[in-house]
Amino acid sequence: MASHQSTMPYSTRSNSDFDEYQWVINIGRALEKELEEDDDESPVCIFTVPKTLMSSDPDSYTPQQLSLGPYHYRRAGLHEMERYKLSAAKKLQNQLQSHRFENLVEQLIKLEPQIRACYHKYLDFNAETLAWMMALDVSFLLEFLQIYSVRETKMLSRAPSGMSHLLDYSKRKSAHHVILRDMVMLENQVPQFILRKVLEFQYMSAELADEMLLSMVIGLAKELSPFKMIELPKTTEVLEHSHLLDFLYDIIVPKVEGPIEIVLEEVADQIESDNQQEEERSGVDSSYVKQLLNVTWNMVSQLKIAPVRLLKNISSSMAIKLKLSRTILSKLKNPDDRENEDSSTSTNKPPLVEEITIPSVTQLSKYGVSFIPTKGNISTIAFDKEKAAFHLPTISLDLNSEVMFRNLVAYEISSASGPLLFTRYIELMNGIVDTEEDARLLRESGIILNRLKSDEEVANMLNGMSNCKCIRLTKAPFLDKVIEDVNKYYDSLWMVKMKRFMKRSVFSSWQYLTMLAAILLFLLMAMEVFCSFYQCARIFHVDIFNTTSS
């Protein structure tokens, strides 16, 4: 044990007992060992969640019941599961044919450099502690995954276990879903090669171990994948993935070569500031126009002169009041604003800064766009201009969906070497789903399989995904082309053009309306002064008012 501790380059002792000489020796030994095993070094695949993502929703990235791996091993509140890990380890011990559990730990100690290389964060554990930790965690994980292997193969049976209340073959117990929730978290991943090693040690056959692990992983993917209609691969290539979350990401996101282009927070803030300045210059403020007309009408209606009385009687007899005009004008809003205001209280909220520019489902449906579900992953997203058909993959949403989406985004941001397709897909869904009505339309079209309580929860979940502060918008050419096609089709509609024309020609010219209203008010006041000295009733035929009043 002492020999393995020497590979640790950092001392765990307090600063007052820090031994500089021993620290230098440890650094040298660690470097020598790294150089010797450099050819077998594994790439980093288990990252810590970026702080800006973690701060947006800590509960979605922090395990609540089960700790797997070293990142949350010492967290208070997770120690209750240790007894179930020990129970799984005892069951594994009984299944070992000619070895003891300690022999498995010794095998994992030999893999220490490869295990450490998988983790982005420095692991402050010695080799033996790390090996025991992995042995216990993998024992529990394999015991839990046998639920899904039973559905794929009949080789495993429901053997008695101390964690039987957690092994829910019907998948209806809340404890089962809490464990699944913790298993998909980025910081709670375990290298998949360790699972293969333990199964190989258990069955004494690499071929049988791969067959067992393949059935487990495929069964778990069927349960967790939000795209239920996709065909899952059933070859041993599945076992080459780094961990379970990596395999889940691979079946959801198509492989696309291309550069990463990300709009960071500072750039997005500048874009937001420019947009606000543009709005200030254009002066598109319907509330100001309504307030101006309201005040002007109130002042004019208080005048006692005959022309004003005539105007009031004519407007009353024709049932055309200025209030009606203002109501009509108020309906001519900015077409970029979300139109479905009476479907939910959430519609009164302004669009989030992080949303992409694309019409909502309600807007598109209003102008004849149909939504067609597809069988596949993100690669099946397309927009047919000729048929006005928006093709989107069928997606299943449940209580764990938001946690899985957030951790897939965190994993993609941390490890992606190409376009951030999944992040862009979440931005797309966030852009087209703003209200409960949007979620309802997608559910009725078969694109969303809602396992939540209501359509409102679906809308809130997708809109809540936009509160990431570190990366506002991403670039993914494949999806950006679809978004561009949707926007071009929507902008080409004559009704949309008419609304935008009204926006430019009416609301953007409120300064001129203000001037005309002031001139009109001045003229009416001058006429009132004039009529106070001269008898205007003869000129404007007062008899009209008398007959009206009678």
Coordinates of C-alpha atoms in Angstrom, one line a residue:
M1 CA 0.0 0.0 0.0
A2 CA 2.8 2.4 0.8
S3 CA 4.4 1.9 -2.6
H4 CA 1.2 3.0 -4.3
Q5 CA 0.8 6.0 -2.1
S6 CA 4.2 7.2 -3.5
T7 CA 2.6 7.8 -6.8
M8 CA 0.6 10.6 -5.4
P9 CA 2.2 13.9 -6.3
Y10 CA 0.3 16.0 -3.8
S11 CA 0.4 15.6 -0.1
T12 CA -2.9 15.3 1.8
R13 CA -1.3 16.7 5.0
S14 CA -1.8 20.1 6.4
N15 CA 0.4 23.0 5.3
S16 CA 2.2 23.0 8.6
D17 CA 3.4 19.4 8.1
F18 CA 4.2 19.8 4.4
D19 CA 7.4 18.0 3.5
E20 CA 8.9 19.7 0.4
Y21 CA 11.5 17.0 -0.1
Q22 CA 9.0 14.2 -0.1
W23 CA 6.7 16.2 -2.4
V24 CA 9.6 16.5 -5.0
I25 CA 10.2 12.7 -4.7
N26 CA 6.6 11.9 -5.3
I27 CA 6.4 14.2 -8.3
G28 CA 9.5 12.6 -9.8
R29 CA 8.1 9.1 -9.3
A30 CA 4.7 10.0 -10.7
L31 CA 6.4 11.5 -13.9
E32 CA 8.5 8.4 -14.3
K33 CA 5.4 6.2 -14.1
E34 CA 3.5 8.4 -16.5
L35 CA 6.4 8.2 -19.1
E36 CA 6.5 4.4 -18.8
E37 CA 2.8 4.0 -19.4
D38 CA 2.3 6.9 -21.8
D39 CA 1.3 4.6 -24.7
D40 CA -1.6 3.2 -22.8
E41 CA -2.9 6.5 -21.5
S42 CA -6.6 6.9 -21.7
P43 CA -8.1 10.3 -22.7
V44 CA -10.0 12.3 -20.2
C45 CA -13.7 11.4 -20.4
I46 CA -15.2 12.2 -17.0
F47 CA -15.3 15.9 -16.4
T48 CA -16.4 18.2 -13.7
V49 CA -19.4 20.3 -14.6
P50 CA -18.4 23.9 -15.5
K51 CA -19.1 26.2 -12.6
T52 CA -21.4 28.5 -14.6
L53 CA -23.6 25.4 -15.5
M54 CA -23.5 24.1 -11.9
S55 CA -24.6 27.5 -10.5
S56 CA -27.6 27.5 -12.8
D57 CA -29.2 24.4 -11.3
P58 CA -26.9 22.5 -8.8
D59 CA -29.4 19.7 -8.1
S60 CA -29.3 18.6 -11.8
Y61 CA -25.6 17.9 -11.6
T62 CA -25.2 16.7 -8.0
P63 CA -26.2 13.1 -7.0
Q64 CA -29.0 13.0 -4.4
Q65 CA -28.7 9.4 -3.3
L66 CA -26.0 7.4 -5.1
S67 CA -22.4 8.3 -5.5
L68 CA -20.4 6.5 -8.3
G69 CA -16.7 7.2 -8.7
P70 CA -14.5 9.5 -6.7
Y71 CA -16.0 13.0 -7.3
H72 CA -18.8 12.7 -4.7
Y73 CA -17.4 9.9 -2.6
R74 CA -17.0 12.0 0.5
R75 CA -20.2 13.9 0.3
A76 CA -22.4 13.8 3.4
G77 CA -25.8 12.3 2.8
L78 CA -24.7 9.7 0.3
H79 CA -23.2 7.2 2.8
E80 CA -26.5 5.4 3.2
M81 CA -26.0 3.6 -0.1
E82 CA -22.7 2.1 1.1
R83 CA -24.5 -0.7 2.8
Y84 CA -26.1 -1.6 -0.5
K85 CA -22.8 -1.5 -2.2
L86 CA -21.4 -3.9 0.4
S87 CA -24.4 -6.2 -0.2
A88 CA -23.7 -6.2 -3.9
A89 CA -20.0 -6.9 -3.3
K90 CA -21.0 -9.9 -1.1
K91 CA -23.2 -11.3 -3.8
L92 CA -20.4 -10.9 -6.3
Q93 CA -18.0 -12.6 -3.9
N94 CA -20.3 -15.6 -3.8
Q95 CA -20.4 -15.7 -7.6
L96 CA -16.7 -15.7 -8.0
Q97 CA -15.6 -19.2 -9.0
S98 CA -12.0 -19.5 -7.8
H99 CA -11.1 -16.0 -6.6
R100 CA -11.7 -13.7 -3.7
F101 CA -13.0 -10.2 -3.8
E102 CA -9.5 -9.0 -2.7
N103 CA -8.1 -10.5 -5.9
L104 CA -10.4 -8.3 -7.9
V105 CA -9.2 -5.2 -6.0
E106 CA -5.6 -6.2 -6.8
Q107 CA -6.4 -6.4 -10.5
L108 CA -7.9 -2.9 -10.3
I109 CA -4.8 -1.5 -8.5
K110 CA -2.8 -2.5 -11.6
L111 CA -5.2 -0.3 -13.6
E112 CA -4.7 2.7 -11.4
P113 CA -3.0 4.9 -14.0
Q114 CA -5.7 4.3 -16.6
I115 CA -8.4 5.0 -14.0
R116 CA -6.9 8.3 -13.0
A117 CA -6.4 9.3 -16.6
C118 CA -10.1 9.1 -17.2
Y119 CA -10.9 11.8 -14.7
H120 CA -10.4 15.5 -15.3
K121 CA -10.1 16.4 -11.7
Y122 CA -7.1 15.3 -9.6
L123 CA -8.1 12.3 -7.4
D124 CA -6.9 12.7 -3.8
F125 CA -6.9 9.0 -3.1
N126 CA -4.2 6.4 -2.9
A127 CA -4.2 3.5 -5.3
E128 CA -5.7 1.0 -2.9
T129 CA -8.5 3.2 -1.8
L130 CA -9.3 4.1 -5.4
A131 CA -9.4 0.4 -6.3
W132 CA -11.7 -0.6 -3.4
M133 CA -13.9 2.3 -4.3
M134 CA -14.2 1.3 -7.9
A135 CA -14.8 -2.4 -6.9
L136 CA -17.7 -1.5 -4.6
D137 CA -19.3 1.0 -7.1
V138 CA -19.0 -1.4 -10.0
S139 CA -20.5 -4.3 -8.0
F140 CA -23.5 -2.1 -7.2
L141 CA -23.8 -0.9 -10.8
L142 CA -23.7 -4.3 -12.3
E143 CA -26.2 -5.6 -9.8
F144 CA -28.5 -2.7 -10.8
L145 CA -28.0 -3.1 -14.5
Q146 CA -29.0 -6.8 -14.4
I147 CA -32.6 -5.5 -14.5
Y148 CA -32.1 -4.4 -18.1
S149 CA -30.0 -7.4 -19.0
V150 CA -32.9 -9.7 -18.0
R151 CA -35.0 -8.1 -20.8
E152 CA -32.3 -8.6 -23.4
T153 CA -31.2 -12.1 -22.3
K154 CA -32.3 -14.8 -19.9
M155 CA -28.9 -15.5 -18.6
L156 CA -29.4 -13.6 -15.4
S157 CA -32.0 -14.5 -12.8
R158 CA -33.6 -12.6 -10.0
A159 CA -31.3 -13.9 -7.3
P160 CA -31.9 -12.8 -3.7
S161 CA -30.1 -9.6 -2.8
G162 CA -29.9 -7.2 0.1
M163 CA -30.8 -4.4 -2.3
S164 CA -33.9 -6.2 -3.7
H165 CA -36.1 -3.2 -2.9
L166 CA -34.0 -1.1 -5.2
L167 CA -34.0 -3.6 -8.0
D168 CA -37.4 -2.8 -9.5
Y169 CA -38.0 -5.0 -12.5
S170 CA -41.3 -3.1 -13.1
K171 CA -39.4 0.2 -13.0
R172 CA -42.2 1.9 -11.0
K173 CA -40.6 2.5 -7.7
S174 CA -39.4 6.1 -6.9
A175 CA -36.1 4.8 -5.6
H176 CA -35.4 3.2 -9.0
H177 CA -35.9 6.5 -10.8
V178 CA -33.8 8.4 -8.3
I179 CA -30.9 6.0 -9.0
L180 CA -31.4 6.3 -12.7
R181 CA -31.3 10.1 -12.3
D182 CA -28.0 9.9 -10.4
M183 CA -26.5 7.5 -12.9
V184 CA -26.8 9.8 -15.9
M185 CA -24.9 12.7 -14.2
L186 CA -21.6 13.6 -15.7
E187 CA -19.7 13.7 -12.4
N188 CA -21.1 10.3 -11.5
Q189 CA -19.7 8.2 -14.3
V190 CA -17.5 5.2 -14.0
P191 CA -15.1 4.1 -16.8
Q192 CA -16.7 1.4 -18.9
F193 CA -13.5 -0.7 -19.1
I194 CA -13.7 -1.3 -15.4
L195 CA -17.2 -2.9 -15.8
R196 CA -15.7 -5.1 -18.5
K197 CA -12.8 -6.1 -16.3
V198 CA -15.1 -7.0 -13.3
L199 CA -17.4 -9.1 -15.5
E200 CA -14.4 -10.8 -17.1
F201 CA -13.1 -11.6 -13.7
Q202 CA -16.5 -12.9 -12.6
Y203 CA -17.2 -15.2 -15.6
M204 CA -13.6 -16.0 -16.5
S205 CA -14.4 -15.3 -20.1
A206 CA -13.9 -12.1 -22.1
E207 CA -16.5 -13.1 -24.7
L208 CA -19.1 -13.9 -22.1
A209 CA -18.3 -10.7 -20.2
D210 CA -18.8 -8.6 -23.4
E211 CA -22.1 -10.3 -24.1
M212 CA -23.4 -9.6 -20.6
L213 CA -22.2 -6.0 -20.6
L214 CA -23.7 -5.4 -24.1
S215 CA -27.1 -6.6 -23.0
M216 CA -27.0 -4.4 -19.9
V217 CA -25.9 -1.3 -21.8
I218 CA -28.5 -1.8 -24.6
G219 CA -31.3 -2.4 -22.1
L220 CA -30.3 0.7 -20.1
A221 CA -30.1 2.8 -23.3
K222 CA -33.7 1.8 -24.3
E223 CA -34.9 3.0 -20.9
L224 CA -33.0 6.3 -20.8
S225 CA -32.9 7.4 -24.5
P226 CA -35.4 10.2 -25.1
F227 CA -35.7 9.1 -28.7
K228 CA -37.6 5.9 -28.4
M229 CA -37.9 5.2 -32.1
I230 CA -34.2 4.9 -32.9
E231 CA -32.5 1.6 -33.7
L232 CA -29.8 0.8 -31.2
P233 CA -26.5 -0.8 -32.3
K234 CA -26.0 -4.3 -30.9
T235 CA -22.3 -4.9 -31.8
T236 CA -19.3 -4.9 -29.5
E237 CA -18.5 -1.4 -30.7
V238 CA -20.9 -0.3 -28.0
L239 CA -18.4 -1.4 -25.4
E240 CA -15.7 0.9 -26.8
H241 CA -17.5 4.0 -25.3
S242 CA -15.9 5.7 -22.3
H243 CA -18.9 5.4 -20.0
L244 CA -22.7 5.1 -20.0
L245 CA -23.4 8.8 -20.6
D246 CA -20.9 8.7 -23.5
F247 CA -22.9 5.9 -25.1
L248 CA -26.2 7.7 -24.5
Y249 CA -24.8 10.8 -26.2
D250 CA -23.5 8.8 -29.2
I251 CA -26.9 7.2 -30.0
I252 CA -28.7 10.6 -29.7
V253 CA -26.3 12.9 -31.6
P254 CA -25.1 12.1 -35.1
K255 CA -21.4 12.2 -35.9
V256 CA -20.7 15.4 -37.8
E257 CA -17.3 16.8 -38.6
G258 CA -16.9 20.5 -38.3
P259 CA -15.5 23.4 -36.3
I260 CA -16.9 24.5 -33.0
E261 CA -18.3 28.0 -33.0
I262 CA -19.6 29.3 -29.7
V263 CA -21.1 32.7 -28.8
L264 CA -19.8 33.4 -25.3
E265 CA -21.4 35.4 -22.6
E266 CA -19.6 38.7 -23.4
V267 CA -20.6 38.5 -27.1
A268 CA -24.2 37.6 -26.3
D269 CA -24.4 40.5 -23.9
Q270 CA -23.1 42.8 -26.6
I271 CA -25.7 41.5 -29.1
E272 CA -28.4 42.0 -26.5
S273 CA -27.2 45.6 -25.9
D274 CA -27.2 46.3 -29.6
N275 CA -30.7 44.9 -30.0
Q276 CA -32.0 47.1 -27.2
Q277 CA -30.4 50.2 -28.7
E278 CA -32.0 49.3 -32.1
E279 CA -35.4 49.1 -30.4
E280 CA -34.8 52.4 -28.7
R281 CA -34.0 54.0 -32.1
S282 CA -37.0 52.5 -33.8
G283 CA -39.2 53.5 -31.0
V284 CA -41.5 50.5 -31.2
D285 CA -43.5 51.1 -28.1
S286 CA -47.2 50.5 -28.5
S287 CA -47.9 51.3 -24.8
Y288 CA -46.6 54.8 -25.4
V289 CA -48.8 55.3 -28.4
K290 CA -51.9 54.1 -26.5
Q291 CA -51.1 56.4 -23.6
L292 CA -50.6 59.3 -25.9
L293 CA -53.9 58.8 -27.7
N294 CA -55.7 58.2 -24.4
V295 CA -54.5 61.5 -22.9
T296 CA -55.2 63.4 -26.1
W297 CA -58.8 62.1 -26.3
N298 CA -59.5 62.9 -22.6
M299 CA -58.3 66.5 -23.0
V300 CA -60.2 67.0 -26.3
S301 CA -63.4 65.5 -24.8
Q302 CA -63.4 68.1 -22.0
L303 CA -63.7 71.0 -24.5
K304 CA -67.1 72.6 -24.6
I305 CA -67.0 73.9 -28.2
A306 CA -69.5 72.8 -30.8
P307 CA -67.1 71.1 -33.2
V308 CA -66.0 68.8 -30.4
R309 CA -69.6 68.0 -29.5
L310 CA -70.3 67.3 -33.1
L311 CA -67.3 64.9 -33.3
K312 CA -68.4 63.1 -30.1
N313 CA -72.0 62.6 -31.4
I314 CA -70.8 61.3 -34.8
S315 CA -68.4 58.8 -33.2
S316 CA -71.2 57.7 -30.9
S317 CA -73.8 57.3 -33.6
M318 CA -71.4 55.3 -35.8
A319 CA -70.1 53.2 -32.8
I320 CA -66.6 54.1 -33.8
K321 CA -64.8 55.5 -30.8
L322 CA -61.2 56.4 -30.5
K323 CA -60.9 53.6 -27.9
L324 CA -61.8 51.1 -30.6
S325 CA -59.1 52.5 -32.8
R326 CA -56.6 52.2 -30.0
T327 CA -57.7 48.7 -29.4
I328 CA -57.2 47.8 -33.0
L329 CA -53.8 49.4 -33.0
S330 CA -52.8 47.6 -29.9
K331 CA -53.5 44.3 -31.6
L332 CA -50.9 45.1 -34.3
K333 CA -48.0 44.0 -32.3
N334 CA -44.5 43.1 -33.3
P335 CA -44.8 39.8 -35.2
D336 CA -41.6 38.6 -33.5
D337 CA -43.4 38.6 -30.2
R338 CA -45.1 35.4 -29.2
E339 CA -48.8 35.5 -30.3
N340 CA -50.6 33.0 -28.1
E341 CA -51.1 35.2 -25.1
D342 CA -54.4 33.8 -23.8
S343 CA -53.3 30.1 -23.6
S344 CA -51.2 30.4 -20.4
T345 CA -50.0 32.9 -17.9
S346 CA -46.5 32.2 -18.9
T347 CA -47.1 33.9 -22.2
N348 CA -46.8 37.3 -20.5
K349 CA -43.1 36.7 -19.9
P350 CA -40.7 38.3 -22.4
P351 CA -38.6 36.0 -24.6
L352 CA -35.4 34.9 -23.0
V353 CA -32.2 36.4 -24.2
E354 CA -30.7 32.9 -24.8
E355 CA -33.5 31.8 -27.2
I356 CA -32.7 31.5 -30.9
T357 CA -34.7 33.5 -33.4
I358 CA -37.4 31.2 -34.7
P359 CA -41.3 31.3 -34.6
S360 CA -43.1 29.2 -32.0
V361 CA -45.1 26.1 -32.8
T362 CA -48.3 28.1 -32.4
Q363 CA -47.2 30.7 -34.8
L364 CA -46.1 28.2 -37.4
S365 CA -49.2 26.1 -37.0
K366 CA -51.3 29.2 -37.5
Y367 CA -49.8 29.7 -40.9
G368 CA -50.2 26.2 -42.1
V369 CA -46.9 24.5 -41.0
S370 CA -47.4 20.8 -40.1
F371 CA -45.2 19.0 -37.6
I372 CA -44.2 15.5 -38.6
P373 CA -42.7 13.0 -36.2
T374 CA -39.7 11.0 -37.4
K375 CA -38.1 7.7 -36.3
G376 CA -34.5 8.5 -35.5
N377 CA -32.2 10.9 -33.7
I378 CA -31.3 14.6 -34.2
S379 CA -30.1 13.8 -37.8
T380 CA -33.8 13.4 -38.9
I381 CA -34.6 17.1 -38.2
A382 CA -35.6 18.8 -41.5
F383 CA -38.0 21.4 -42.9
D384 CA -39.8 20.9 -46.3
K385 CA -40.5 24.3 -47.8
E386 CA -42.7 22.9 -50.5
K387 CA -45.0 21.0 -48.1
A388 CA -44.5 23.4 -45.2
A389 CA -43.7 20.4 -43.0
F390 CA -41.4 20.5 -40.0
H391 CA -39.9 17.1 -39.3
L392 CA -38.8 16.5 -35.7
P393 CA -37.8 13.2 -33.9
T394 CA -40.2 11.7 -31.5
I395 CA -39.0 12.5 -28.0
S396 CA -40.2 11.1 -24.6
L397 CA -40.1 13.4 -21.6
D398 CA -40.4 12.2 -18.0
L399 CA -39.2 13.3 -14.5
N400 CA -35.5 12.6 -15.3
S401 CA -35.4 14.2 -18.7
E402 CA -34.2 17.6 -17.6
V403 CA -31.4 16.1 -15.6
M404 CA -30.3 13.9 -18.5
F405 CA -30.5 16.8 -21.0
R406 CA -28.5 19.1 -18.7
N407 CA -25.7 16.5 -18.2
L408 CA -25.6 15.7 -21.9
V409 CA -25.1 19.4 -22.6
A410 CA -22.4 19.6 -20.0
Y411 CA -20.7 16.5 -21.4
E412 CA -20.9 17.9 -24.9
I413 CA -19.5 21.3 -23.9
S414 CA -16.6 19.6 -22.0
S415 CA -15.6 17.0 -24.5
A416 CA -16.9 17.9 -28.0
S417 CA -14.4 18.1 -30.8
G418 CA -17.1 19.2 -33.3
P419 CA -20.3 21.2 -33.5
L420 CA -22.4 21.2 -30.3
L421 CA -25.4 19.6 -32.0
F422 CA -27.2 18.5 -28.8
T423 CA -26.9 21.9 -27.3
R424 CA -28.2 23.4 -30.4
Y425 CA -31.1 21.0 -30.5
I426 CA -32.1 22.0 -26.9
E427 CA -31.9 25.6 -28.1
L428 CA -34.2 24.8 -31.0
M429 CA -36.8 23.1 -28.8
N430 CA -36.6 26.0 -26.4
G431 CA -37.1 28.4 -29.2
I432 CA -40.2 26.8 -30.7
V433 CA -41.9 25.8 -27.4
D434 CA -42.8 28.8 -25.3
T435 CA -46.2 28.1 -23.9
E436 CA -48.4 25.2 -22.9
E437 CA -50.2 25.5 -26.2
D438 CA -46.9 24.9 -28.1
A439 CA -46.3 21.7 -26.0
R440 CA -49.9 20.6 -26.6
L441 CA -49.6 20.9 -30.4
L442 CA -46.4 18.9 -30.4
R443 CA -47.9 16.2 -28.2
E444 CA -51.0 15.9 -30.5
S445 CA -48.8 15.6 -33.5
G446 CA -46.8 12.7 -31.9
I447 CA -43.5 14.5 -31.6
I448 CA -43.6 14.8 -27.7
L449 CA -44.6 11.7 -25.6
N450 CA -45.5 13.5 -22.4
R451 CA -45.0 11.4 -19.3
L452 CA -45.1 14.5 -17.1
K453 CA -48.3 15.8 -15.4
S454 CA -49.2 18.4 -17.9
D455 CA -48.2 20.2 -21.1
E456 CA -47.3 23.2 -19.0
E457 CA -44.6 21.2 -17.2
V458 CA -43.1 20.3 -20.6
A459 CA -43.0 24.0 -21.6
N460 CA -41.5 25.0 -18.3
M461 CA -38.9 22.3 -18.5
L462 CA -37.8 23.3 -22.0
N463 CA -37.8 27.0 -21.2
G464 CA -35.9 26.3 -18.0
M465 CA -33.0 24.8 -20.1
S466 CA -32.1 28.3 -21.3
N467 CA -30.7 29.6 -18.0
C468 CA -27.2 28.6 -18.8
K469 CA -25.0 31.7 -18.4
C470 CA -21.7 30.5 -19.8
I471 CA -22.7 29.6 -23.3
R472 CA -25.7 31.5 -24.7
L473 CA -25.9 30.4 -28.3
T474 CA -23.9 27.8 -30.3
K475 CA -23.4 27.2 -34.0
A476 CA -24.2 23.9 -35.7
P477 CA -24.4 24.2 -39.5
F478 CA -26.7 21.2 -39.9
L479 CA -29.4 22.6 -37.5
D480 CA -28.7 26.2 -38.4
K481 CA -29.7 25.4 -42.0
V482 CA -33.1 24.0 -40.8
I483 CA -33.6 27.1 -38.6
E484 CA -32.8 29.4 -41.5
D485 CA -35.3 27.6 -43.8
V486 CA -38.0 27.9 -41.2
N487 CA -37.4 31.6 -40.8
K488 CA -37.3 32.2 -44.5
Y489 CA -40.6 30.5 -45.0
Y490 CA -42.2 32.4 -42.1
D491 CA -40.9 35.7 -43.3
S492 CA -42.2 35.1 -46.8
L493 CA -45.8 34.9 -45.7
W494 CA -47.9 37.9 -46.7
M495 CA -49.6 38.2 -43.3
V496 CA -46.3 38.3 -41.6
K497 CA -45.1 41.0 -44.1
M498 CA -48.2 43.0 -43.4
K499 CA -47.7 42.9 -39.6
R500 CA -44.1 44.0 -40.0
F501 CA -45.2 46.8 -42.4
M502 CA -47.6 48.0 -39.8
K503 CA -44.8 47.9 -37.2
R504 CA -42.5 50.0 -39.4
S505 CA -45.0 52.5 -40.7
V506 CA -47.2 53.0 -37.6
F507 CA -45.4 52.2 -34.4
S508 CA -42.0 53.3 -35.6
S509 CA -43.4 56.8 -36.5
W510 CA -44.9 57.6 -33.1
Q511 CA -42.8 60.8 -33.0
Y512 CA -44.9 62.1 -35.9
L513 CA -48.1 61.0 -34.3
T514 CA -47.1 62.9 -31.2
M515 CA -46.6 66.1 -33.2
L516 CA -49.9 65.7 -35.0
A517 CA -51.7 65.2 -31.8
A518 CA -50.1 68.3 -30.3
I519 CA -51.1 70.4 -33.3
L520 CA -54.7 69.1 -33.2
L521 CA -54.9 69.9 -29.5
F522 CA -53.6 73.4 -30.1
L523 CA -56.1 74.0 -32.9
L524 CA -59.0 72.8 -30.9
M525 CA -58.0 75.0 -27.9
A526 CA -57.6 77.9 -30.3
M527 CA -61.1 77.2 -31.6
E528 CA -62.5 77.1 -28.1
V529 CA -61.1 80.6 -27.4
F530 CA -62.5 81.8 -30.7
C531 CA -65.9 80.4 -29.9
S532 CA -65.9 82.0 -26.5
F533 CA -66.0 85.4 -28.2
Y534 CA -68.1 84.5 -31.3
Q535 CA -71.3 82.5 -31.6
C536 CA -70.1 79.3 -33.3
A537 CA -73.4 77.6 -32.8
R538 CA -74.9 79.2 -35.9
I539 CA -72.0 78.0 -38.0
F540 CA -72.0 74.4 -36.8
H541 CA -75.8 74.0 -36.5
V542 CA -76.5 73.3 -32.9
D543 CA -79.8 71.8 -33.7
I544 CA -78.0 68.5 -34.4
F545 CA -77.0 68.2 -30.8
N546 CA -80.4 69.1 -29.5
T547 CA -82.1 66.4 -31.5
T548 CA -79.5 63.9 -30.5
S549 CA -79.8 64.7 -26.8
S550 CA -83.5 64.5 -26.9

